[in-house]
Amino acid sequence: MVFDTQIPRQPDTALREFVELSEAEKAPYLQDRFDQGFDGYSYWGQSDSKNQYDTDMLHSFVISEFTPPERFPAGFQRFFETDWADLRKTVREVEREIIATLDVPGLDELYEESIGHMVSCNYYPKTQGTRQTARGNTRLSRHKDVSLLTTFVFGLDAGMSYVDAEGAVQEMGQKPHVLSFPGYLMEVLSAGRVPALEHQVDLPEDALSERFSFAFFSVPRPGSEMRLPGLELSAEAYHARYLSLF
């Protein structure tokens, strides 16, 4: 599904500025300093990140509507002040349109009552000079997202691959428009009828290339209860179920 829409600028400058800070300056923003979900900073080689393996070759900063913006670094605070509302509106329009096409009774009501958004801001440095690769000879290991839907509102750079229905790995290719696909929460709420898209980021042919990606994840609001016919699941129980995949 393609949505041709005017979109704000992506927060790549804020992310790069943060990654270039000293370790001491970045320490207050590590994930274990935040209370909500996956919010906070994870770095290449970190052994206790909630959202990436220590072999994954990226720096990630997750921001969300569940944490007051002033808790984030200045660059991300500016992003919340200037672009967050417009981006969130666009993402919700995209997701509502997708949900309307699915045969999952009650999902539209659940979405309005229980779902909020976080953004995974990812920076992949050049790979030159390292012998390490992520699992499966990748830059980011194969996985399913925690989300109901994952939406790349800025489009997508080349480098991502996905697993098709036959189990073959296919290149996603560069996407200049908004792109959205189902995550593990969709798989759970649809009882498997809408499977999560397994995907990975491949090693680049150019070892000097950098890569940015900014993915909106629709996720349960902290403390929320998700109810559908035959299913009742708290946000906390869902997150525990998702983390058990790893």
GROMACS .gro file of C-alpha atoms in nm:
model
  246
    1MET     CA    1   0.000   0.000   0.000
    2VAL     CA    2   0.150   0.333  -0.107
    3PHE     CA    3   0.058   0.670   0.041
    4ASP     CA    4   0.181   0.973  -0.151
    5THR     CA    5   0.192   1.238   0.118
    6GLN     CA    6   0.397   1.540   0.218
    7ILE     CA    7   0.611   1.429   0.511
    8PRO     CA    8   0.832   1.623   0.755
    9ARG     CA    9   1.206   1.585   0.771
   10GLN     CA   10   1.355   1.283   0.945
   11PRO     CA   11   1.551   1.323   1.270
   12ASP     CA   12   1.881   1.191   1.133
   13THR     CA   13   2.076   1.497   1.249
   14ALA     CA   14   1.953   1.453   1.606
   15LEU     CA   15   2.052   1.086   1.601
   16ARG     CA   16   2.399   1.148   1.455
   17GLU     CA   17   2.466   1.429   1.703
   18PHE     CA   18   2.372   1.201   1.989
   19VAL     CA   19   2.586   0.907   1.874
   20GLU     CA   20   2.888   1.138   1.846
   21LEU     CA   21   2.862   1.241   2.213
   22SER     CA   22   3.105   1.099   2.468
   23GLU     CA   23   3.015   0.782   2.657
   24ALA     CA   24   2.962   0.986   2.973
   25GLU     CA   25   2.721   1.220   2.792
   26LYS     CA   26   2.525   0.928   2.649
   27ALA     CA   27   2.506   0.729   2.973
   28PRO     CA   28   2.196   0.907   3.117
   29TYR     CA   29   1.998   0.799   2.810
   30LEU     CA   30   2.066   0.424   2.819
   31GLN     CA   31   1.756   0.205   2.819
   32ASP     CA   32   1.790   0.113   3.185
   33ARG     CA   33   1.740   0.481   3.275
   34PHE     CA   34   1.389   0.477   3.125
   35ASP     CA   35   1.072   0.324   3.265
   36GLN     CA   36   0.864   0.272   2.952
   37GLY     CA   37   0.891  -0.005   2.695
   38PHE     CA   38   1.201   0.010   2.477
   39ASP     CA   39   1.269   0.382   2.523
   40GLY     CA   40   1.631   0.492   2.539
   41TYR     CA   41   1.966   0.426   2.378
   42SER     CA   42   2.118   0.094   2.271
   43TYR     CA   43   2.464   0.068   2.118
   44TRP     CA   44   2.663  -0.168   1.899
   45GLY     CA   45   2.805  -0.439   2.124
   46GLN     CA   46   2.566  -0.387   2.416
   47SER     CA   47   2.489  -0.717   2.589
   48ASP     CA   48   2.174  -0.611   2.778
   49SER     CA   49   1.974  -0.419   2.517
   50LYS     CA   50   1.602  -0.495   2.503
   51ASN     CA   51   1.575  -0.455   2.127
   52GLN     CA   52   1.898  -0.576   1.965
   53TYR     CA   53   2.166  -0.841   2.000
   54ASP     CA   54   2.521  -0.754   2.101
   55THR     CA   55   2.632  -0.862   1.751
   56ASP     CA   56   2.394  -0.626   1.572
   57MET     CA   57   2.586  -0.350   1.397
   58LEU     CA   58   2.390  -0.038   1.484
   59HIS     CA   59   2.313   0.232   1.737
   60SER     CA   60   1.946   0.271   1.824
   61PHE     CA   61   1.752   0.535   2.016
   62VAL     CA   62   1.387   0.461   2.084
   63ILE     CA   63   1.160   0.755   2.160
   64SER     CA   64   0.789   0.733   2.238
   65GLU     CA   65   0.480   0.924   2.338
   66PHE     CA   66   0.489   0.737   2.671
   67THR     CA   67   0.789   0.934   2.803
   68PRO     CA   68   0.788   1.313   2.853
   69PRO     CA   69   0.988   1.472   2.567
   70GLU     CA   70   1.213   1.658   2.812
   71ARG     CA   71   1.363   1.323   2.914
   72PHE     CA   72   1.519   1.287   2.569
   73PRO     CA   73   1.827   1.468   2.431
   74ALA     CA   74   1.780   1.821   2.295
   75GLY     CA   75   1.773   1.716   1.929
   76PHE     CA   76   1.487   1.476   1.988
   77GLN     CA   77   1.304   1.735   2.196
   78ARG     CA   78   1.313   1.964   1.893
   79PHE     CA   79   1.175   1.678   1.683
   80PHE     CA   80   0.881   1.642   1.921
   81GLU     CA   81   0.819   2.017   1.912
   82THR     CA   82   0.830   2.053   1.532
   83ASP     CA   83   0.737   1.726   1.364
   84TRP     CA   84   0.594   1.465   1.602
   85ALA     CA   85   0.227   1.565   1.577
   86ASP     CA   86   0.223   1.569   1.196
   87LEU     CA   87   0.411   1.241   1.170
   88ARG     CA   88   0.190   1.067   1.424
   89LYS     CA   89  -0.119   1.188   1.237
   90THR     CA   90   0.015   1.050   0.909
   91VAL     CA   91   0.109   0.716   1.067
   92ARG     CA   92  -0.231   0.674   1.230
   93GLU     CA   93  -0.407   0.751   0.901
   94VAL     CA   94  -0.198   0.484   0.726
   95GLU     CA   95  -0.256   0.228   0.999
   96ARG     CA   96  -0.632   0.288   1.023
   97GLU     CA   97  -0.663   0.236   0.648
   98ILE     CA   98  -0.472  -0.093   0.669
   99ILE     CA   99  -0.672  -0.216   0.970
  100ALA     CA  100  -0.996  -0.144   0.783
  101THR     CA  101  -0.894  -0.401   0.519
  102LEU     CA  102  -0.832  -0.681   0.770
  103ASP     CA  103  -1.082  -0.937   0.895
  104VAL     CA  104  -0.997  -0.906   1.264
  105PRO     CA  105  -1.319  -0.826   1.457
  106GLY     CA  106  -1.273  -0.551   1.713
  107LEU     CA  107  -0.925  -0.453   1.601
  108ASP     CA  108  -1.025  -0.102   1.500
  109GLU     CA  109  -1.172  -0.033   1.845
  110LEU     CA  110  -0.870  -0.186   2.018
  111TYR     CA  111  -0.642   0.033   1.810
  112GLU     CA  112  -0.817   0.350   1.924
  113GLU     CA  113  -0.834   0.248   2.289
  114SER     CA  114  -0.502   0.075   2.357
  115ILE     CA  115  -0.237   0.156   2.094
  116GLY     CA  116   0.026   0.430   2.104
  117HIS     CA  117   0.353   0.485   1.918
  118MET     CA  118   0.725   0.467   1.957
  119VAL     CA  119   0.994   0.537   1.699
  120SER     CA  120   1.308   0.331   1.659
  121CYS     CA  121   1.577   0.569   1.532
  122ASN     CA  122   1.859   0.353   1.391
  123TYR     CA  123   2.207   0.445   1.275
  124TYR     CA  124   2.427   0.185   1.103
  125PRO     CA  125   2.790   0.300   1.091
  126LYS     CA  126   3.030   0.193   0.818
  127THR     CA  127   3.135  -0.171   0.845
  128GLN     CA  128   3.490  -0.124   0.719
  129GLY     CA  129   3.754  -0.240   0.965
  130THR     CA  130   3.541  -0.490   1.155
  131ARG     CA  131   3.527  -0.863   1.119
  132GLN     CA  132   3.211  -0.891   1.323
  133THR     CA  133   2.874  -0.945   1.158
  134ALA     CA  134   2.534  -0.998   1.310
  135ARG     CA  135   2.366  -1.337   1.315
  136GLY     CA  136   2.315  -1.491   0.971
  137ASN     CA  137   2.582  -1.270   0.815
  138THR     CA  138   2.364  -0.960   0.852
  139ARG     CA  139   2.389  -0.605   0.983
  140LEU     CA  140   2.073  -0.646   1.192
  141SER     CA  141   1.962  -0.999   1.278
  142ARG     CA  142   1.644  -1.151   1.140
  143HIS     CA  143   1.348  -1.076   1.366
  144LYS     CA  144   0.980  -0.988   1.400
  145ASP     CA  145   0.897  -0.642   1.530
  146VAL     CA  146   0.716  -0.587   1.859
  147SER     CA  147   0.455  -0.376   1.681
  148LEU     CA  148   0.100  -0.413   1.557
  149LEU     CA  149   0.227  -0.237   1.244
  150THR     CA  150   0.570  -0.101   1.161
  151THR     CA  151   0.552   0.212   0.947
  152PHE     CA  152   0.845   0.379   0.771
  153VAL     CA  153   0.692   0.720   0.717
  154PHE     CA  154   1.010   0.856   0.550
  155GLY     CA  155   1.038   0.562   0.313
  156LEU     CA  156   1.314   0.304   0.329
  157ASP     CA  157   1.675   0.290   0.216
  158ALA     CA  158   1.809  -0.019   0.041
  159GLY     CA  159   1.952  -0.290   0.264
  160MET     CA  160   1.651  -0.457   0.423
  161SER     CA  161   1.539  -0.807   0.328
  162TYR     CA  162   1.237  -1.011   0.434
  163VAL     CA  163   1.129  -1.374   0.445
  164ASP     CA  164   0.853  -1.455   0.195
  165ALA     CA  165   0.572  -1.708   0.234
  166GLU     CA  166   0.795  -1.985   0.095
  167GLY     CA  167   1.074  -1.909   0.340
  168ALA     CA  168   1.305  -1.744   0.087
  169VAL     CA  169   1.487  -1.422   0.170
  170GLN     CA  170   1.394  -1.137  -0.065
  171GLU     CA  171   1.540  -0.788  -0.093
  172MET     CA  172   1.295  -0.514   0.000
  173GLY     CA  173   1.472  -0.255  -0.213
  174GLN     CA  174   1.460   0.122  -0.173
  175LYS     CA  175   1.112   0.260  -0.108
  176PRO     CA  176   1.055   0.635  -0.162
  177HIS     CA  177   0.705   0.628  -0.013
  178VAL     CA  178   0.550   0.538   0.320
  179LEU     CA  179   0.583   0.164   0.388
  180SER     CA  180   0.401  -0.042   0.651
  181PHE     CA  181   0.403  -0.410   0.746
  182PRO     CA  182   0.266  -0.627   1.031
  183GLY     CA  183   0.458  -0.702   1.349
  184TYR     CA  184   0.425  -0.972   1.614
  185LEU     CA  185   0.135  -0.799   1.793
  186MET     CA  186  -0.070  -0.827   1.473
  187GLU     CA  187   0.017  -1.197   1.454
  188VAL     CA  188  -0.099  -1.248   1.813
  189LEU     CA  189  -0.420  -1.045   1.787
  190SER     CA  190  -0.519  -1.209   1.457
  191ALA     CA  191  -0.447  -1.559   1.594
  192GLY     CA  192  -0.184  -1.603   1.323
  193ARG     CA  193  -0.405  -1.507   1.027
  194VAL     CA  194  -0.189  -1.199   0.966
  195PRO     CA  195   0.168  -1.317   1.030
  196ALA     CA  196   0.444  -1.080   1.131
  197LEU     CA  197   0.699  -1.001   0.864
  198GLU     CA  198   1.037  -1.150   0.948
  199HIS     CA  199   1.308  -0.918   0.821
  200GLN     CA  200   1.675  -0.831   0.853
  201VAL     CA  201   1.927  -0.568   0.744
  202ASP     CA  202   2.195  -0.713   0.519
  203LEU     CA  203   2.563  -0.632   0.511
  204PRO     CA  204   2.628  -0.354   0.257
  205GLU     CA  205   2.836  -0.407  -0.055
  206ASP     CA  206   3.007  -0.074   0.021
  207ALA     CA  207   3.179  -0.112   0.359
  208LEU     CA  208   3.205   0.268   0.387
  209SER     CA  209   2.830   0.321   0.360
  210GLU     CA  210   2.620   0.442   0.651
  211ARG     CA  211   2.248   0.380   0.688
  212PHE     CA  212   1.965   0.545   0.879
  213SER     CA  213   1.615   0.415   0.938
  214PHE     CA  214   1.321   0.554   1.136
  215ALA     CA  215   1.043   0.308   1.209
  216PHE     CA  216   0.717   0.397   1.383
  217PHE     CA  217   0.593   0.104   1.591
  218SER     CA  218   0.229   0.088   1.702
  219VAL     CA  219   0.247  -0.077   2.044
  220PRO     CA  220   0.024  -0.122   2.352
  221ARG     CA  221   0.012   0.177   2.582
  222PRO     CA  222   0.168   0.098   2.921
  223GLY     CA  223  -0.094  -0.040   3.158
  224SER     CA  224  -0.348  -0.102   2.881
  225GLU     CA  225  -0.564  -0.413   2.844
  226MET     CA  226  -0.618  -0.544   2.492
  227ARG     CA  227  -0.949  -0.723   2.444
  228LEU     CA  228  -1.078  -0.903   2.138
  229PRO     CA  229  -1.330  -1.189   2.111
  230GLY     CA  230  -1.164  -1.484   2.285
  231LEU     CA  231  -0.856  -1.287   2.389
  232GLU     CA  232  -0.760  -1.063   2.678
  233LEU     CA  233  -0.397  -0.955   2.708
  234SER     CA  234  -0.226  -0.683   2.909
  235ALA     CA  235   0.051  -0.471   2.763
  236GLU     CA  236   0.294  -0.615   3.016
  237ALA     CA  237   0.199  -0.976   2.938
  238TYR     CA  238   0.237  -0.908   2.568
  239HIS     CA  239   0.584  -0.762   2.606
  240ALA     CA  240   0.691  -1.064   2.810
  241ARG     CA  241   0.556  -1.291   2.538
  242TYR     CA  242   0.740  -1.097   2.270
  243LEU     CA  243   1.071  -1.100   2.456
  244SER     CA  244   1.043  -1.479   2.497
  245LEU     CA  245   1.101  -1.505   2.120
  246PHE     CA  246   1.467  -1.409   2.169
   0.00000   0.00000   0.00000
